[in-house]
CSV table of C-alpha atoms and ligand atoms in Angstrom, one decimal:
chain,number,residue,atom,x,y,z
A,1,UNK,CA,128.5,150.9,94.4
A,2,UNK,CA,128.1,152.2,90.8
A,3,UNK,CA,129.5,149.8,88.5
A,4,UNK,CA,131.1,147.6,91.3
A,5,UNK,CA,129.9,144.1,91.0
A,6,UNK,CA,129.3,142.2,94.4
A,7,UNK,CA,129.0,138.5,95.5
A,8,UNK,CA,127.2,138.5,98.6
A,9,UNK,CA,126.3,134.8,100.1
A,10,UNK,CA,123.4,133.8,102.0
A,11,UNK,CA,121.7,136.3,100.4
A,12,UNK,CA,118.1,134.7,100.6
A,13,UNK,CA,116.6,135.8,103.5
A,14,UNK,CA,117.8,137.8,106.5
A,15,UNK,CA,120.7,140.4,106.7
A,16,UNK,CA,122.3,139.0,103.4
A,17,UNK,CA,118.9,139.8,101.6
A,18,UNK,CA,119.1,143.1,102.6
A,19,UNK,CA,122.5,143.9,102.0
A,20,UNK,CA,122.1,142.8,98.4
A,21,UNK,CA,119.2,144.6,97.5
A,22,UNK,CA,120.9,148.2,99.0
A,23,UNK,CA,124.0,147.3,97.2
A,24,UNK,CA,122.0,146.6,94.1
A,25,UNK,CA,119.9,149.7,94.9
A,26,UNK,CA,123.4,151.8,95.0
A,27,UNK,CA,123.9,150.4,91.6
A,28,UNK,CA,126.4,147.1,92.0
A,29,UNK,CA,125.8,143.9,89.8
A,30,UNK,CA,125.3,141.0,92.4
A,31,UNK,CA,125.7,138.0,92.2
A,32,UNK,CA,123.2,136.7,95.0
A,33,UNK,CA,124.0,133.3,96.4
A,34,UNK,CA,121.7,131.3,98.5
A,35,UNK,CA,121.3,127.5,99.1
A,36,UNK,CA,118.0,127.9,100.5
A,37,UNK,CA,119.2,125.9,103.7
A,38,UNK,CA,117.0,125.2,106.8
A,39,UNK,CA,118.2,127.1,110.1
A,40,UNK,CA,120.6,124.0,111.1
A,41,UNK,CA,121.9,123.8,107.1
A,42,UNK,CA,119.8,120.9,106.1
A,43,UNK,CA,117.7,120.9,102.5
A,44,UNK,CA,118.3,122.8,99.4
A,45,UNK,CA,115.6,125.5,98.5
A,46,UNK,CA,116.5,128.0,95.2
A,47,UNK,CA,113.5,130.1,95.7
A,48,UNK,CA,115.1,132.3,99.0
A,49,UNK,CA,118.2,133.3,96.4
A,50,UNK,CA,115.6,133.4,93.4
A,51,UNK,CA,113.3,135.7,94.9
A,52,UNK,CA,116.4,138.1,96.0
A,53,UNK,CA,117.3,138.1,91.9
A,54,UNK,CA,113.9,138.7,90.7
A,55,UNK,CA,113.6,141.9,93.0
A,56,UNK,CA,116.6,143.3,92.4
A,57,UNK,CA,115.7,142.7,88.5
A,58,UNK,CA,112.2,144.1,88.8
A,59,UNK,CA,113.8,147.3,90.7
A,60,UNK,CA,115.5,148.0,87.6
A,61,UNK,CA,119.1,146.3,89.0
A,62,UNK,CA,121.3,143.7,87.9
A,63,UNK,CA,121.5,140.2,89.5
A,64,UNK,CA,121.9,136.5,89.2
A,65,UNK,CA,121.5,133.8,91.5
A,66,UNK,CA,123.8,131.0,92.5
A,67,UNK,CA,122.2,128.0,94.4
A,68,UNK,CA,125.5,126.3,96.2
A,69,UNK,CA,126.7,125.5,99.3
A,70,UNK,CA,129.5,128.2,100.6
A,71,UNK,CA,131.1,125.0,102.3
A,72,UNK,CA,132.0,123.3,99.1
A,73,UNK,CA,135.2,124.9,97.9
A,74,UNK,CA,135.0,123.5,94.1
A,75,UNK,CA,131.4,125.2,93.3
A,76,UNK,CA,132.8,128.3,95.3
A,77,UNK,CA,135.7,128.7,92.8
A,78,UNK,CA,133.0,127.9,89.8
A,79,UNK,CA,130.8,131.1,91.9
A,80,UNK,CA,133.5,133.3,92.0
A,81,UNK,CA,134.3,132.3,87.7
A,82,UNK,CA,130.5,132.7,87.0
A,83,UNK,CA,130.6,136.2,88.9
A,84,UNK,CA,133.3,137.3,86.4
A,85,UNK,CA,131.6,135.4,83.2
A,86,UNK,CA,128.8,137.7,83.8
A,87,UNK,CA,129.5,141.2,85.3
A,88,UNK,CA,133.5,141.3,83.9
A,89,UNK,CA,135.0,141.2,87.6
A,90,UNK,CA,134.3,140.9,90.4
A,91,UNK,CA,134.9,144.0,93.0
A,92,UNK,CA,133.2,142.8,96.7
A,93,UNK,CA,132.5,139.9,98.8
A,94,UNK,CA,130.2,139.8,101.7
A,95,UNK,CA,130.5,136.2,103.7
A,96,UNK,CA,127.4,136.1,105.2
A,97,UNK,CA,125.9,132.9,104.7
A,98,UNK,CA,125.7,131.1,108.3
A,99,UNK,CA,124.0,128.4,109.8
A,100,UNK,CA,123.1,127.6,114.0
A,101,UNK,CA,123.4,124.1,115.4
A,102,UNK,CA,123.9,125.0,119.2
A,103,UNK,CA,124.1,122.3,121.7
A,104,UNK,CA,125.7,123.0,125.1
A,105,UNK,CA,129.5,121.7,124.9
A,106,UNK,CA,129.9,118.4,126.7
A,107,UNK,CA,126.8,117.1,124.6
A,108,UNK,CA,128.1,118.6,121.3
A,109,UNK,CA,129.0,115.8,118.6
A,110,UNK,CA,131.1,115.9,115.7
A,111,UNK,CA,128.3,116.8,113.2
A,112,UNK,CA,127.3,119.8,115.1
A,113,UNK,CA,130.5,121.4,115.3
A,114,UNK,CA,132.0,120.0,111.8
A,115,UNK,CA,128.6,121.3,110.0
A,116,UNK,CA,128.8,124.9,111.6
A,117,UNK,CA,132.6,124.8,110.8
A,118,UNK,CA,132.3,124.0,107.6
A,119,UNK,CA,129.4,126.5,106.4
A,120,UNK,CA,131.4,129.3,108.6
A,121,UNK,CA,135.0,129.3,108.6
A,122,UNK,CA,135.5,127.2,105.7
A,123,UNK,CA,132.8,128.7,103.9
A,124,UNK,CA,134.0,132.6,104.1
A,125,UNK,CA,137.7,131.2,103.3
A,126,UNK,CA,136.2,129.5,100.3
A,127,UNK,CA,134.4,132.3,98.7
A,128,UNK,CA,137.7,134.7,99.8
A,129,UNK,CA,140.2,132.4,98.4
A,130,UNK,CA,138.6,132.1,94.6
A,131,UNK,CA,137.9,136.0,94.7
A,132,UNK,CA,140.9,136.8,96.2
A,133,UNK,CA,143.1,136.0,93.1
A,134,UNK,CA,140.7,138.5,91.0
A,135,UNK,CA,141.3,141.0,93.6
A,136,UNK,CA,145.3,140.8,93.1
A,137,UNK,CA,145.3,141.0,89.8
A,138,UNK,CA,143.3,144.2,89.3
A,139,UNK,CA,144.5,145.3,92.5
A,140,UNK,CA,141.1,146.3,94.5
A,141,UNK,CA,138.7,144.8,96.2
A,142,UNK,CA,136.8,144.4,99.6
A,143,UNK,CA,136.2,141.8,101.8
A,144,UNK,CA,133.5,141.7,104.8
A,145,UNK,CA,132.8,139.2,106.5
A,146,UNK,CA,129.9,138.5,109.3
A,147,UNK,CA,130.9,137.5,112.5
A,148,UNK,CA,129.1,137.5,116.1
A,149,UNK,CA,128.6,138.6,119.4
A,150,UNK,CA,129.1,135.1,120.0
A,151,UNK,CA,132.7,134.8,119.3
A,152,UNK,CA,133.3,138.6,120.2
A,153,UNK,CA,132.3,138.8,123.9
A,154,UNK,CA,130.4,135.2,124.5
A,155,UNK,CA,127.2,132.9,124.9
A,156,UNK,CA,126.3,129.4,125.9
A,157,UNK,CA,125.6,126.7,124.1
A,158,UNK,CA,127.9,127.9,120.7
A,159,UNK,CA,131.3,126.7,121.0
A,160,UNK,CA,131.2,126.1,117.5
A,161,UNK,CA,129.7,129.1,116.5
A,162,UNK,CA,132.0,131.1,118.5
A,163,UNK,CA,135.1,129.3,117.0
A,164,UNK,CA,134.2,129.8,113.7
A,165,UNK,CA,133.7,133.2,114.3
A,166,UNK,CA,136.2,134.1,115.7
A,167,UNK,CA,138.7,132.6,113.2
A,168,UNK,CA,136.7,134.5,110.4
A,169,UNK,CA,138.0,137.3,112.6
A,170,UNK,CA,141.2,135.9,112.1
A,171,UNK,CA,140.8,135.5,108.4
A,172,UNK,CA,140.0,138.9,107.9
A,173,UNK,CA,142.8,140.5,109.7
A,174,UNK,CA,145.1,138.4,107.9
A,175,UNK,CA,143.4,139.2,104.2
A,176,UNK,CA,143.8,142.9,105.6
A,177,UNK,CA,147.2,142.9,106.3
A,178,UNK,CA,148.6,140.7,104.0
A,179,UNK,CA,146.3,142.3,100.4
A,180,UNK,CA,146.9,145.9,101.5
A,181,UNK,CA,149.8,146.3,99.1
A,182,UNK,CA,147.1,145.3,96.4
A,183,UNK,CA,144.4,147.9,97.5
A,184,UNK,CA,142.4,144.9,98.8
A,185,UNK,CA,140.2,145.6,102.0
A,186,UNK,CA,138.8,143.4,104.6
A,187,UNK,CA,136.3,144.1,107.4
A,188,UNK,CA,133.7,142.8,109.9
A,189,UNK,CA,130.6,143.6,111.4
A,190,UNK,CA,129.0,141.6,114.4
A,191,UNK,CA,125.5,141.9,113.5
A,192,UNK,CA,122.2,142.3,115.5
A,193,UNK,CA,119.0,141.8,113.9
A,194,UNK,CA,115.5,140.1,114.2
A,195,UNK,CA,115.8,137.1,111.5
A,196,UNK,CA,114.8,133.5,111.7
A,197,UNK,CA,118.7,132.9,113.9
A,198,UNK,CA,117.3,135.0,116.9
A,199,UNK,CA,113.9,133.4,117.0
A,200,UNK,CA,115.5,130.3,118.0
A,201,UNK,CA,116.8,132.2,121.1
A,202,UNK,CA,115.2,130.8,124.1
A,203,UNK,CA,112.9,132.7,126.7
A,204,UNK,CA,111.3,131.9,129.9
A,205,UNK,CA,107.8,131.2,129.1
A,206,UNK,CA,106.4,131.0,125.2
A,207,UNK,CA,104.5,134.4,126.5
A,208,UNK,CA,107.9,136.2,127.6
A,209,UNK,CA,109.4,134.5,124.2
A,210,UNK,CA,106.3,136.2,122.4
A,211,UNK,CA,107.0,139.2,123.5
A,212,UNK,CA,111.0,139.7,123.3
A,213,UNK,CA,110.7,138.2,120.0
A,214,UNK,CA,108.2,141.6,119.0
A,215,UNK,CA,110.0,144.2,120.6
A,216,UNK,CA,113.4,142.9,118.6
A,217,UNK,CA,111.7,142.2,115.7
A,218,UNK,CA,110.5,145.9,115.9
A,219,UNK,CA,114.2,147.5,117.3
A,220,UNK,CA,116.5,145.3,115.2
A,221,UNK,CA,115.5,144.9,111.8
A,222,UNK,CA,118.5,143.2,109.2
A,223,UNK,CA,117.7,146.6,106.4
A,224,UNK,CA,119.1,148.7,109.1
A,225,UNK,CA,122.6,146.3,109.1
A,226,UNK,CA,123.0,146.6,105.4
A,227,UNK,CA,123.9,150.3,104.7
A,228,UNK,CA,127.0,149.8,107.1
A,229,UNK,CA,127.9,146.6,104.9
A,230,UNK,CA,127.3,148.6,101.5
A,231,UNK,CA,129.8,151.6,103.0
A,232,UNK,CA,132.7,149.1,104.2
A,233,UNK,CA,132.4,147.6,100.3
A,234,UNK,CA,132.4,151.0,99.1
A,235,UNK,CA,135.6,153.3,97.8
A,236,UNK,CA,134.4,155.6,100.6
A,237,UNK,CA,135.6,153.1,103.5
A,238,UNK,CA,139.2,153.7,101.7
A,239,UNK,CA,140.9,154.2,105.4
A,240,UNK,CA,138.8,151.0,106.6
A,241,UNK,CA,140.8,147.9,106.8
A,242,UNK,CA,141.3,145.1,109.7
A,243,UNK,CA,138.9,146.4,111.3
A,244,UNK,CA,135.6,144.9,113.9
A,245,UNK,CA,132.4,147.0,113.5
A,246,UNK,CA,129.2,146.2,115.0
A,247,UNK,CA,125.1,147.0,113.8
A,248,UNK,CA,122.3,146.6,116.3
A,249,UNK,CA,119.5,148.8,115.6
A,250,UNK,CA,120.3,152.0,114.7
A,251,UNK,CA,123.7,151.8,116.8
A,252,UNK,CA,127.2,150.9,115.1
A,253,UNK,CA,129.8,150.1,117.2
A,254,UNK,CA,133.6,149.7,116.6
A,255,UNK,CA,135.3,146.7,118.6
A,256,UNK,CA,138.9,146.8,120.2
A,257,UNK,CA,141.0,143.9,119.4
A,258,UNK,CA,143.3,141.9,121.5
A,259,UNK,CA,146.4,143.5,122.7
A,260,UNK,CA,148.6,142.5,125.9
A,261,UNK,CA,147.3,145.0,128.6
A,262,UNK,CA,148.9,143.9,131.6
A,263,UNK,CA,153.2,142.5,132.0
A,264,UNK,CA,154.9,140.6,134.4
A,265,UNK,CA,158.3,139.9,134.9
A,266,UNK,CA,160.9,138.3,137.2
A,267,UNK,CA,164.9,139.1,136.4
A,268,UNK,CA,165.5,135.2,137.9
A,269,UNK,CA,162.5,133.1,136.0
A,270,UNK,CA,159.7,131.9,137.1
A,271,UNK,CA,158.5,128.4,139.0
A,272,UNK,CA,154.9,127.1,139.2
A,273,UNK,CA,154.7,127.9,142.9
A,274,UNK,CA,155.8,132.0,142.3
A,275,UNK,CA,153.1,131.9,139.3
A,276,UNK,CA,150.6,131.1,141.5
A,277,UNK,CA,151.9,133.2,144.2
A,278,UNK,CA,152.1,136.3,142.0
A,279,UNK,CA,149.9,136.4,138.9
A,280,UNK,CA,146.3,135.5,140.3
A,281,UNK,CA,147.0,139.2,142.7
A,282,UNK,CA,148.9,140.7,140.1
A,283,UNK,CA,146.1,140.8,137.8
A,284,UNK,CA,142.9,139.4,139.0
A,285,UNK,CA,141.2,143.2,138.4
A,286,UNK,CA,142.1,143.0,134.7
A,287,UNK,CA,140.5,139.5,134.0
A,288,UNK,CA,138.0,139.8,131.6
A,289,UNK,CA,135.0,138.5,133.2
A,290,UNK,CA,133.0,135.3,131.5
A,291,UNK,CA,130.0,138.1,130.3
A,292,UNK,CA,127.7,137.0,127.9
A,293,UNK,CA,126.5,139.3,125.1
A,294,UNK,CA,123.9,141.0,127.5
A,295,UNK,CA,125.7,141.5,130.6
A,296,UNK,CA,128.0,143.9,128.1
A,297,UNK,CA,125.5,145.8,126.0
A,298,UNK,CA,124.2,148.5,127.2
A,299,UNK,CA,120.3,148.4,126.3
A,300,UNK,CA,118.5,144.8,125.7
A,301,UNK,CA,116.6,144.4,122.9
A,302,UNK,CA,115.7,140.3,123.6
B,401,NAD,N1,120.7,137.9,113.0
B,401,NAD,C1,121.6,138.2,113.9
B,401,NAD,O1,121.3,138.9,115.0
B,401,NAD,C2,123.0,137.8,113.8
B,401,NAD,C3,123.9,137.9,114.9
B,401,NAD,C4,125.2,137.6,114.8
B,401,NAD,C5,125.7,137.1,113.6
B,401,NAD,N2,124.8,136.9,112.5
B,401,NAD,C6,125.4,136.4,111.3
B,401,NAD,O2,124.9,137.1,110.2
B,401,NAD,C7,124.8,136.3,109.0
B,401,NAD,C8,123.4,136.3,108.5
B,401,NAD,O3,122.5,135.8,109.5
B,401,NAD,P1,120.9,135.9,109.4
B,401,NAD,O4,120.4,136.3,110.7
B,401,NAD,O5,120.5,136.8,108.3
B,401,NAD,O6,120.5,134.4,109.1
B,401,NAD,P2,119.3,133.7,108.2
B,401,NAD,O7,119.2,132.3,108.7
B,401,NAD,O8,118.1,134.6,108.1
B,401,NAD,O9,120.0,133.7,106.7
B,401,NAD,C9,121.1,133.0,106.4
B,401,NAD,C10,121.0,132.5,105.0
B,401,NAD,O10,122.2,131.7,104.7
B,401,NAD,C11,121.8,130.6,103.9
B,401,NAD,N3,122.8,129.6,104.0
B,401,NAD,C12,123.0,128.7,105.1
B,401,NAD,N4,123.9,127.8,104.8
B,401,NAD,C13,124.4,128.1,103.5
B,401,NAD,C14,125.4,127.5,102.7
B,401,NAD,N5,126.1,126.5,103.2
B,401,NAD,N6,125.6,128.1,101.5
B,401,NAD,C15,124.9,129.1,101.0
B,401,NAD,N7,123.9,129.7,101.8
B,401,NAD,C16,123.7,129.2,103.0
B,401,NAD,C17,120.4,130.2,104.4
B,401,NAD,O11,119.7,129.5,103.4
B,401,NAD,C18,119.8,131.6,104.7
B,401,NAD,O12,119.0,132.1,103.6
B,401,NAD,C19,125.2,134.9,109.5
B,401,NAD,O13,126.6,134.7,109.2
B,401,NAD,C20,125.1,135.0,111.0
B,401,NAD,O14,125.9,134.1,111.7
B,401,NAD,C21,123.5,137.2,112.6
């Protein structure tokens, strides 16, 4: 991280918090952007983002703190030109801010899914988009971006969560492939880790809540996300591009990514009726089953 300087967002409290102050630590400049937003993205707070500055500061490392909204693409640009005003360039971005509104589908409204969009998807192609003109020019850079379980393998009650993403998976593949020939990288993890997001995760009685809530906040802590986050940025992860990592704990885990696994042909076409005839028995073994996160993992830390 020595000399590299870093823009990491959402970096207030949680797993962004945490990532900046090891990437700091390893000796980056970072530029620590937080709103200061309550768990659904309403209100403006600068103290979360502020208190991440002054710690890196007093530590002996260099910071400053940017107070916007990820989803607005103007002050995201005017983030990205205040990084390079400051530190000369700028060298890493971590998309991290995020924001929950979950509701179960058919009672979703357009606010819920437009907000979480908007702070997700947009917000991580924002940030990207201003930086990545920097990182073509001077021909590095490295992109990682926070995605979820959520998107990954499933949940209920997130279909906007899960879209967004999922498309930031998208994004970053893209970014990967199509900056390669400018030394750019892009990665993401799927994180797990005991912040304010999980304590919003519902439990059978306020006593069983109590005491999943301990034991993860105990198992999954967000410093133990942050020194995968601080290698992928790093000249070390070189060979590390386009790809899905996961943090839980002290476990990484590296995702596949969707490939066709089974064919099926027929030399004279196909109707509906020799569809349905064929492909339900064809392949109904190889249907990926609708698992949530914690039918797939193999220990259970809520
Ligand atoms: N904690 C987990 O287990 C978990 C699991 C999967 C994915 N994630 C992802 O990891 C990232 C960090 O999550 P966390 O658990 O640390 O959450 P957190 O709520 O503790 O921190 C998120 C931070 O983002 C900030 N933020 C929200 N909207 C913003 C906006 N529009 N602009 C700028 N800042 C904004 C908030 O003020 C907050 O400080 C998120 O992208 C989240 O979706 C977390």
């Amino acid at each position: 991280m020595e000399g590299k300087v870093a823009i990491v967002t959402g970096a207030g409290r949680g797993i962004g918090r945490e990532i900046a102050l090891m990437m700091a630590a390893e000796g980056a400049s970072v530029v620590a952007n937080d709103m200061g937003a309550s768990l659904d993205g309403e209100g403006n707070d600068n103290a979360p983002a502020s208190q991440t500055v002054q710690e890196i500061i007093a530590n002996g490392g260099a910071a400053i703190a940017n107070f916007n909204s990820v989803a607005d693409h103007d002050s995201m640009r005017d983030m990205v030109a205040q990084a390079a005003k400051e530190f000369g360039t700028v060298d890493i971005v971590v998309n991290n801010a995020g924001i929950l509104r979950d509701s179960i589908f058919h009672k979703m409204t357009f606010e819920q899914w437009d907000a979480v969009i908007k702070v997700h998807l947009y917000g991580s192609f924002n940030v990207s988009r201003a930086a990545a003109e920097i990182f073509r020019k001077q021909e590095s850079g490295a992109f990682v971006h926070m995605v979820s379980t959520s998107g990954l393998i499933g949940s209920i009650g997130q279909a906007n969560y899960a879209a967004a993403k999922l498309g930031i998976a998208g994004l970053s593949r893209s970014l990967a492939m199509e900056m390669s020939r400018f030394n750019v990288r892009s990665n993401c993890i799927a994180p797990s880790a005991f912040s304010r997001m999980i304590e919003s995760v519902p439990g059978a009685t306020p006593e069983e809540k109590e005491a999943n809530l301990a034991k993860r906040r105990q198992q999954t802590r967000p410093e133990q996300i942050a020194p995968l986050a601080v290698f992928l940025a790093s000249d070390a992860a070189r060979d590390v591009s386009g790809q899905i990592l996961g943090a839980r704990g002290n476990e990484f885990y590296l995702y596949n990514q969707t490939r066709p696994i089974r064919t099926l042909h027929r030399a004279d076409g196909w109707t509906p009726q020799t569809v349905a005839q064929q492909l339900p028995k064809a392949w109904a073994t190889a249907f990926t089953p609708l698992e949530r996160t914690r039918d797939v993992f193999a220990w259970e830390a809520i």
